[in-house]
Amino acid sequence: MTETEIELKILEVDIKAMTKKLLELGAQAQPRVMVHAKHFDYPDGRLEDKNRHFRIRKVGDVNEIVFKDNQQASEEFEIYDETETTFADFDTIEALTRKLGFVQTKERQKYRTTFKLEDVKCEIDEYQHIPPYMEIEGPAESVRRTVRQLGLQMSDTTNLNASRVFHKYGLKDVKFVTFEK
């Protein structure tokens, strides 16, 4: 199913302090999991050229296939149409993706802790080489409300995507960011 994804990021979060605030607000925490994503494109890069993103990923024990497109201009949020579903066999879907002519363009690993707060999802992401950040995703007004509930202002947030966050911290080669390499 395709849904509009509306999100923003809060950079350089203190994980313990943010977790405490979220739990005090009544958020439901999920266990911290490893997210291992492989991004794909056609050999000519036509998806990236049109700011479209296709990836398969393991989120803990769950496998997902995700396609993002139709990015909408926004000074506050990162907004995409996102089509996502789960599947059983990661290796088979990866092999099928390659047989269909896609090539791997990125591989990234991070640890993620997800909190559900009313109609908003807050995800603290921990990559190697950059400070942790939190994504807040949900309806625009709910995201704004959550920012205020956390004692922050919208000016404390950013709409940068993950690649641009890496660039902000001086990392230029962000195609392969894993804990193993």
Coordinates of C-alpha atoms in Angstrom, one line a residue:
M1 CA 0.0 0.0 0.0
T2 CA 1.2 3.5 -0.8
E3 CA 1.1 6.2 1.9
T4 CA 2.5 9.7 2.1
E5 CA 5.4 9.7 4.5
I6 CA 5.9 13.0 6.4
E7 CA 9.0 13.2 8.6
L8 CA 11.7 15.4 10.0
K9 CA 14.8 14.8 12.0
I10 CA 16.3 16.0 15.3
L11 CA 20.1 15.7 15.1
E12 CA 22.5 14.9 17.9
V13 CA 20.0 13.5 20.3
D14 CA 21.0 12.3 23.7
I15 CA 19.5 8.8 23.6
K16 CA 18.9 8.4 27.3
A17 CA 17.4 11.8 27.8
M18 CA 15.2 11.5 24.7
T19 CA 14.1 8.0 25.7
K20 CA 13.1 9.3 29.1
K21 CA 11.1 12.2 27.6
L22 CA 9.3 9.9 25.2
L23 CA 8.4 7.4 27.9
E24 CA 7.1 10.2 30.2
L25 CA 4.9 11.3 27.3
G26 CA 3.4 7.8 27.2
A27 CA 5.2 6.5 24.2
Q28 CA 5.4 2.7 23.7
A29 CA 8.9 1.6 23.1
Q30 CA 9.9 -1.3 20.9
P31 CA 13.2 -3.2 21.3
R32 CA 16.4 -1.7 19.7
V33 CA 17.0 -3.6 16.4
M34 CA 19.6 -3.7 13.7
V35 CA 18.4 -2.2 10.3
H36 CA 20.4 -3.5 7.4
A37 CA 19.3 -1.9 4.1
K38 CA 20.5 -2.5 0.5
H39 CA 19.5 0.2 -2.0
F40 CA 19.1 -0.6 -5.7
D41 CA 18.8 1.3 -9.0
Y42 CA 19.0 0.6 -12.7
P43 CA 22.6 0.6 -14.0
D44 CA 21.9 4.0 -15.6
G45 CA 20.9 5.5 -12.3
R46 CA 17.4 6.6 -13.5
L47 CA 15.8 6.2 -10.1
E48 CA 18.3 8.3 -8.3
D49 CA 18.2 10.9 -11.1
K50 CA 14.4 11.3 -10.4
N51 CA 14.9 11.2 -6.6
R52 CA 13.3 7.8 -6.3
H53 CA 14.5 5.2 -3.8
F54 CA 14.2 1.4 -3.9
R55 CA 15.6 -0.7 -1.1
I56 CA 15.2 -4.0 0.6
R57 CA 16.0 -4.2 4.3
K58 CA 16.0 -6.3 7.4
V59 CA 14.5 -4.5 10.4
G60 CA 15.3 -6.9 13.2
D61 CA 13.6 -10.2 12.1
V62 CA 11.3 -8.4 9.6
N63 CA 12.2 -8.1 5.9
E64 CA 10.8 -5.1 4.0
I65 CA 10.8 -3.9 0.4
V66 CA 10.3 -0.1 0.1
F67 CA 9.9 2.3 -2.8
K68 CA 9.8 6.0 -2.3
D69 CA 8.9 8.6 -5.0
N70 CA 7.0 11.8 -5.7
Q71 CA 9.0 13.9 -3.2
Q72 CA 7.1 17.0 -2.3
A73 CA 8.8 20.3 -1.7
S74 CA 8.7 21.4 2.0
E75 CA 10.9 23.6 4.1
E76 CA 9.7 21.7 7.3
F77 CA 9.5 18.1 6.3
E78 CA 10.8 15.3 4.1
I79 CA 7.8 14.1 2.2
Y80 CA 7.5 11.1 -0.1
D81 CA 5.0 8.7 -1.3
E82 CA 6.1 5.4 0.2
T83 CA 5.1 1.9 -0.9
E84 CA 6.2 -0.8 1.5
T85 CA 5.5 -4.4 2.3
T86 CA 7.1 -7.3 4.1
F87 CA 8.3 -10.6 2.7
A88 CA 9.8 -13.9 4.0
D89 CA 13.0 -14.7 2.3
F90 CA 15.6 -11.8 2.1
D91 CA 18.2 -13.7 0.0
T92 CA 15.6 -14.7 -2.6
I93 CA 14.2 -11.2 -3.0
E94 CA 17.7 -9.8 -3.3
A95 CA 18.6 -12.3 -6.0
L96 CA 15.3 -11.6 -7.8
T97 CA 16.0 -7.8 -7.6
R98 CA 19.4 -8.4 -9.3
K99 CA 17.9 -10.7 -11.9
L100 CA 15.5 -8.0 -12.8
G101 CA 18.5 -5.8 -13.8
F102 CA 18.9 -3.7 -10.7
V103 CA 22.3 -3.0 -9.2
Q104 CA 23.2 -2.3 -5.6
T105 CA 24.1 1.3 -5.0
K106 CA 24.2 1.6 -1.2
E107 CA 24.4 -0.6 1.8
R108 CA 23.7 0.8 5.3
Q109 CA 23.4 -0.5 8.8
K110 CA 22.1 1.3 11.8
Y111 CA 20.6 0.5 15.2
R112 CA 17.0 1.8 15.6
T113 CA 14.8 2.2 18.6
T114 CA 11.2 2.9 17.7
F115 CA 8.6 4.6 19.9
K116 CA 4.9 4.9 19.1
L117 CA 3.3 8.1 20.5
E118 CA -0.4 8.4 19.5
D119 CA -0.3 8.7 15.7
V120 CA 3.4 9.5 15.5
K121 CA 6.4 7.2 15.2
C122 CA 9.7 8.4 16.7
E123 CA 12.8 6.4 15.7
I124 CA 16.2 7.0 17.2
D125 CA 18.8 5.9 14.6
E126 CA 22.4 5.1 15.5
Y127 CA 24.9 4.9 12.6
Q128 CA 28.7 4.6 12.9
H129 CA 30.6 7.9 12.4
I130 CA 27.8 10.4 13.1
P131 CA 25.9 11.4 16.2
P132 CA 22.5 9.7 16.8
Y133 CA 19.4 11.4 15.4
M134 CA 15.7 10.9 15.7
E135 CA 13.1 10.8 13.0
I136 CA 9.5 11.9 13.8
E137 CA 7.0 10.6 11.3
G138 CA 3.2 11.1 11.1
P139 CA 0.6 13.6 10.0
A140 CA 2.2 17.1 9.8
E141 CA 0.3 18.7 12.7
S142 CA 1.0 15.6 14.9
V143 CA 4.7 15.8 14.1
R144 CA 4.7 19.5 15.0
R145 CA 2.8 18.7 18.3
T146 CA 5.4 16.0 19.2
V147 CA 8.3 18.4 18.6
R148 CA 6.6 20.9 21.0
Q149 CA 5.8 18.1 23.6
L150 CA 9.5 17.2 23.5
G151 CA 10.3 20.8 24.5
L152 CA 11.8 21.7 21.1
Q153 CA 11.0 24.2 18.4
M154 CA 10.6 23.4 14.7
S155 CA 13.8 25.4 14.2
D156 CA 15.6 22.6 16.1
T157 CA 14.6 20.1 13.4
T158 CA 15.8 19.4 9.8
N159 CA 14.3 17.9 6.7
L160 CA 17.6 16.4 5.5
N161 CA 17.7 12.9 4.3
A162 CA 20.2 10.4 5.7
S163 CA 22.8 11.0 2.9
R164 CA 22.7 14.7 3.5
V165 CA 23.0 14.2 7.3
F166 CA 26.2 12.2 6.6
H167 CA 27.5 15.0 4.4
K168 CA 26.7 17.5 7.2
Y169 CA 29.1 15.7 9.4
G170 CA 31.8 15.6 6.7
L171 CA 31.3 12.1 5.4
K172 CA 31.4 12.2 1.6
D173 CA 31.4 8.4 0.7
V174 CA 28.1 7.3 2.3
K175 CA 27.2 4.5 -0.1
F176 CA 28.5 1.7 2.3
V177 CA 28.0 2.5 6.0
T178 CA 28.1 -0.6 8.0
F179 CA 29.3 -1.8 11.4
E180 CA 31.1 -4.7 9.7
K181 CA 33.2 -2.8 7.2

